Every structure is written in C-alpha cells, then in structure tokens.
Amino acid sequence: MTRCVARELVEGSGVDAERLVDLLVERAVAEVGNYYYYTLLRRHLVGVEGDALRRVIDDAREEDRNHFEALVPRIYELGGRLPAVPATALGGLSGLRDLPAEADVPQILPVLLKAAEESVRAYTELCSVTSGKDHRTYNLVLAILHEEIAHQVWLLEFLGRGAMEHPARPRELSPFVTQFLHAPRPVALKSVSCPA
Ligand code: ZN
C-alpha cells in the first residue's frame, strides 16, 4: 500500500485521521448543500423583507462555496475522497428543498439559524479535534469557523431588526478563508498517492 505522508503526520500527532477525514467530508458536503439550497431559496424570496434576506443569503452562499473549495484540497491531502452523491443526498440545508413559490421569511429564518448553529458547532468540534496537533487543518477550520459565526450574526441581526440593510457590496467576502483558496498544490504530495 502506498504511503500517505500527510495522514501519517496527522496520526503521529495523535489525531484519529479517519474520524477527522469523515468530519471534513461531512462539512464539505454540507457546504455544497447549503450553496445548492441558497441558490434555490434566493429565487423564492419576494417583497422588501425577502430582498433584504436575499442580500444576507447571497453573501453566505458565496462564502459557503469558498468553504467547500478550501476544504477539498485538505481532504485529498489526508487521503480522503468526496462521495459522488446525487443532489438529493446533499447535506446542509438542501434537505429542505420543497420551497413554496414565495418563501415565508419568518418561517425560513429559524431554519437558516438552525443550520448556522450546526455549522458553528461542527467547526468548533473540528477545532477541538485538531488543536495543537494538526496545525494545517486547525488553521483552515478556524478560519471557516470565524465566517460561520459571521453568518450566524448576520441572521440574528436580521431577526432583530427585520429588513435592515445588510452591508452592501462591495465588501470583502471570506476575509479569513481567502488565504486557503487557490493555494499552490503541495509539490511533495504529488508523488504520493493516498489510499482511496
Ligand atoms: Zn460555510
């Protein structure tokens, strides 16, 4: 069996690599599920409140896509693979796909908030699993955690103030995760194929 150096290093530092990869894959699938659901939801939001919530969702949607793209390279470095899943099996919010023609904002907000809380919980767990052991994954999941907390704050602010102005673009999206996007492929890992 070929060696997977990144995985060996992580295991050597005391992390259960298999569990870590499972958690990372779960999050990656949830992120793309959120992106999918947000893309549908934004088409169903109407009225002043709907327009305002759409601005929040648009920013969260772009950042969740970035989270997915930032997670994938680390999953592959650790010898993990993403499952080829049909859209119906996506995690995150996509299980709630039966959208009415006009989404009811008061009804949809608790669902979005619950998903945001779940994301914060999951990335907090990933920080705990990797803290002081797997610095590379820790830095990544901490960066995503910062942005997931921001999503939660946007929704809570919306809930508190109604159709308030969400900071209009251009504003910086993914201020914490950008550093992990478009990173050069690690040369040392090219010659090493990890077990599927
Ligand atoms: Zn996310």
Short mmCIF file of C-alpha atoms and ligand atoms in Angstrom, two decimals:
data_model
loop_
_atom_site.label_atom_id
_atom_site.label_comp_id
_atom_site.label_asym_id
_atom_site.label_seq_id
_atom_site.Cartn_x
_atom_site.Cartn_y
_atom_site.Cartn_z
CA MET A 1 0.00 0.00 0.00
CA THR A 2 1.34 3.44 -0.88
CA ARG A 3 2.08 5.81 1.97
CA CYS A 4 0.14 8.95 2.63
CA VAL A 5 2.60 11.28 4.33
CA ALA A 6 0.15 13.96 5.40
CA ARG A 7 -2.08 11.34 7.01
CA GLU A 8 0.84 9.69 8.78
CA LEU A 9 1.95 13.04 10.18
CA VAL A 10 -1.52 13.76 11.48
CA GLU A 11 -1.85 10.31 13.01
CA GLY A 12 1.61 10.68 14.54
CA SER A 13 0.47 13.82 16.32
CA GLY A 14 -2.35 11.91 17.99
CA VAL A 15 -5.31 12.70 15.75
CA ASP A 16 -7.74 9.98 14.67
CA ALA A 17 -7.22 10.66 10.94
CA GLU A 18 -10.15 8.56 9.82
CA ARG A 19 -12.58 10.44 12.05
CA LEU A 20 -11.03 13.76 11.03
CA VAL A 21 -11.47 12.97 7.33
CA ASP A 22 -15.06 11.85 7.97
CA LEU A 23 -15.82 15.15 9.72
CA LEU A 24 -14.18 17.17 6.96
CA VAL A 25 -16.06 15.28 4.23
CA GLU A 26 -19.32 15.78 6.14
CA ARG A 27 -18.69 19.52 6.28
CA ALA A 28 -17.68 19.75 2.63
CA VAL A 29 -20.89 18.02 1.58
CA ALA A 30 -22.91 20.26 3.92
CA GLU A 31 -21.25 23.39 2.47
CA VAL A 32 -22.11 22.45 -1.08
CA GLY A 33 -25.61 21.51 0.14
CA ASN A 34 -26.00 24.99 1.63
CA TYR A 35 -24.79 26.56 -1.58
CA TYR A 36 -27.34 24.50 -3.52
CA TYR A 37 -30.20 25.40 -1.19
CA TYR A 38 -29.31 29.10 -1.00
CA THR A 39 -29.24 29.20 -4.80
CA LEU A 40 -32.80 27.88 -4.91
CA LEU A 41 -34.02 29.90 -1.95
CA ARG A 42 -32.91 33.26 -3.34
CA ARG A 43 -35.27 32.65 -6.27
CA HIS A 44 -38.23 32.28 -3.91
CA LEU A 45 -37.76 35.34 -1.71
CA VAL A 46 -40.11 38.17 -2.51
CA GLY A 47 -41.05 41.57 -1.11
CA VAL A 48 -38.94 44.03 0.89
CA GLU A 49 -38.10 41.50 3.59
CA GLY A 50 -37.30 38.87 1.00
CA ASP A 51 -34.99 41.25 -0.84
CA ALA A 52 -33.18 42.08 2.38
CA LEU A 53 -32.77 38.43 3.36
CA ARG A 54 -31.52 37.67 -0.14
CA ARG A 55 -28.57 40.02 0.41
CA VAL A 56 -27.62 38.07 3.53
CA ILE A 57 -28.06 34.76 1.72
CA ASP A 58 -26.02 35.89 -1.28
CA ASP A 59 -23.01 36.62 0.92
CA ALA A 60 -23.38 33.43 2.97
CA ARG A 61 -23.79 31.47 -0.27
CA GLU A 62 -20.54 32.79 -1.75
CA GLU A 63 -18.65 32.13 1.47
CA ASP A 64 -20.04 28.59 1.80
CA ARG A 65 -18.84 27.86 -1.72
CA ASN A 66 -15.41 29.12 -0.67
CA HIS A 67 -15.54 26.88 2.40
CA PHE A 68 -16.21 23.88 0.16
CA GLU A 69 -13.33 24.75 -2.14
CA ALA A 70 -10.97 25.33 0.78
CA LEU A 71 -11.87 22.01 2.44
CA VAL A 72 -11.45 19.77 -0.61
CA PRO A 73 -7.63 20.02 -1.01
CA ARG A 74 -7.08 19.17 2.66
CA ILE A 75 -9.42 16.17 2.43
CA TYR A 76 -7.42 14.82 -0.52
CA GLU A 77 -4.10 15.54 1.20
CA LEU A 78 -5.28 13.38 4.07
CA GLY A 79 -6.17 10.52 1.74
CA GLY A 80 -9.91 11.21 1.83
CA ARG A 81 -12.27 11.30 -1.09
CA LEU A 82 -15.56 13.05 -1.65
CA PRO A 83 -18.50 10.79 -2.38
CA ALA A 84 -20.25 11.04 -5.73
CA VAL A 85 -23.66 11.85 -4.29
CA PRO A 86 -26.85 12.82 -6.03
CA ALA A 87 -28.22 16.25 -5.18
CA THR A 88 -30.94 14.68 -3.04
CA ALA A 89 -28.32 13.27 -0.68
CA LEU A 90 -26.50 16.55 -0.09
CA GLY A 91 -26.14 17.66 3.50
CA GLY A 92 -26.61 21.12 4.92
CA LEU A 93 -29.84 22.87 4.10
CA SER A 94 -30.56 21.05 0.89
CA GLY A 95 -32.83 18.54 2.60
CA LEU A 96 -35.39 21.35 2.74
CA ARG A 97 -35.79 21.65 -0.95
CA ASP A 98 -39.55 21.85 -1.20
CA LEU A 99 -39.78 25.59 -1.42
CA PRO A 100 -43.08 27.35 -1.85
CA ALA A 101 -43.34 29.79 -4.74
CA GLU A 102 -42.95 32.60 -2.23
CA ALA A 103 -40.78 31.70 0.71
CA ASP A 104 -42.14 32.95 4.03
CA VAL A 105 -39.28 34.89 5.66
CA PRO A 106 -40.40 34.42 9.31
CA GLN A 107 -40.78 30.71 8.60
CA ILE A 108 -37.45 30.33 6.82
CA LEU A 109 -35.31 32.29 9.31
CA PRO A 110 -35.36 29.68 12.11
CA VAL A 111 -34.31 27.04 9.57
CA LEU A 112 -31.37 29.16 8.42
CA LEU A 113 -30.41 29.95 12.00
CA LYS A 114 -30.50 26.28 12.98
CA ALA A 115 -28.22 25.41 10.06
CA ALA A 116 -25.84 28.25 11.02
CA GLU A 117 -25.71 26.95 14.59
CA GLU A 118 -24.99 23.46 13.31
CA SER A 119 -22.11 24.76 11.21
CA VAL A 120 -20.63 26.65 14.16
CA ARG A 121 -20.93 23.54 16.33
CA ALA A 122 -19.32 21.29 13.71
CA TYR A 123 -16.34 23.59 13.06
CA THR A 124 -15.85 24.12 16.78
CA GLU A 125 -15.61 20.34 17.12
CA LEU A 126 -13.09 20.22 14.25
CA CYS A 127 -11.01 22.89 16.01
CA SER A 128 -11.04 20.80 19.19
CA VAL A 129 -10.02 17.64 17.32
CA THR A 130 -7.05 19.32 15.61
CA SER A 131 -5.92 21.96 18.13
CA GLY A 132 -2.23 21.63 18.99
CA LYS A 133 -1.92 18.54 16.76
CA ASP A 134 -2.78 19.11 13.11
CA HIS A 135 -1.90 22.78 12.62
CA ARG A 136 -2.73 22.86 8.91
CA THR A 137 -6.28 21.59 9.33
CA TYR A 138 -6.74 23.63 12.51
CA ASN A 139 -5.89 26.90 10.75
CA LEU A 140 -8.32 26.06 7.97
CA VAL A 141 -11.28 25.07 10.15
CA LEU A 142 -10.69 28.03 12.49
CA ALA A 143 -10.84 30.39 9.50
CA ILE A 144 -14.10 28.81 8.37
CA LEU A 145 -15.46 28.96 11.94
CA HIS A 146 -14.92 32.74 12.00
CA GLU A 147 -17.01 33.09 8.86
CA GLU A 148 -19.74 30.71 10.05
CA ILE A 149 -20.09 32.79 13.22
CA ALA A 150 -20.44 35.86 10.99
CA HIS A 151 -23.28 34.14 9.08
CA GLN A 152 -25.00 33.48 12.39
CA VAL A 153 -24.58 37.14 13.40
CA TRP A 154 -26.00 38.37 10.08
CA LEU A 155 -29.10 36.21 10.58
CA LEU A 156 -29.51 37.26 14.21
CA GLU A 157 -29.20 40.90 13.21
CA PHE A 158 -31.80 40.34 10.52
CA LEU A 159 -34.07 38.65 13.03
CA GLY A 160 -33.63 41.52 15.50
CA ARG A 161 -34.03 44.39 13.12
CA GLY A 162 -36.13 43.00 10.32
CA ALA A 163 -35.38 44.17 6.81
CA MET A 164 -32.37 46.22 7.90
CA GLU A 165 -29.62 46.94 5.46
CA HIS A 166 -27.18 44.11 5.30
CA PRO A 167 -23.81 45.72 4.48
CA ALA A 168 -23.97 46.27 0.74
CA ARG A 169 -21.29 45.10 -1.59
CA PRO A 170 -18.58 45.62 -2.37
CA ARG A 171 -17.46 44.24 0.93
CA GLU A 172 -14.77 41.70 1.45
CA LEU A 173 -16.11 38.16 1.30
CA SER A 174 -14.30 35.30 3.02
CA PRO A 175 -11.84 37.57 4.86
CA PHE A 176 -10.47 34.56 6.76
CA VAL A 177 -10.71 31.76 4.19
CA THR A 178 -9.33 33.56 1.13
CA GLN A 179 -5.78 32.64 2.12
CA PHE A 180 -6.68 28.95 1.67
CA LEU A 181 -8.14 29.36 -1.79
CA HIS A 182 -6.04 28.97 -4.91
CA ALA A 183 -3.13 27.78 -2.80
CA PRO A 184 -0.39 26.11 -4.86
CA ARG A 185 -0.64 22.36 -4.95
CA PRO A 186 1.84 20.90 -2.46
CA VAL A 187 4.67 19.55 -4.59
CA ALA A 188 5.80 16.96 -2.07
CA LEU A 189 2.41 15.27 -2.17
CA LYS A 190 2.29 14.88 -5.95
CA SER A 191 4.41 11.78 -5.93
CA VAL A 192 2.44 10.21 -3.12
CA SER A 193 -0.90 8.63 -3.82
CA CYS A 194 -3.09 8.08 -0.81
CA PRO A 195 -5.36 5.11 -0.40
CA ALA A 196 -8.90 5.84 -1.57
ZN ZN B 1 -19.70 27.53 5.34
#
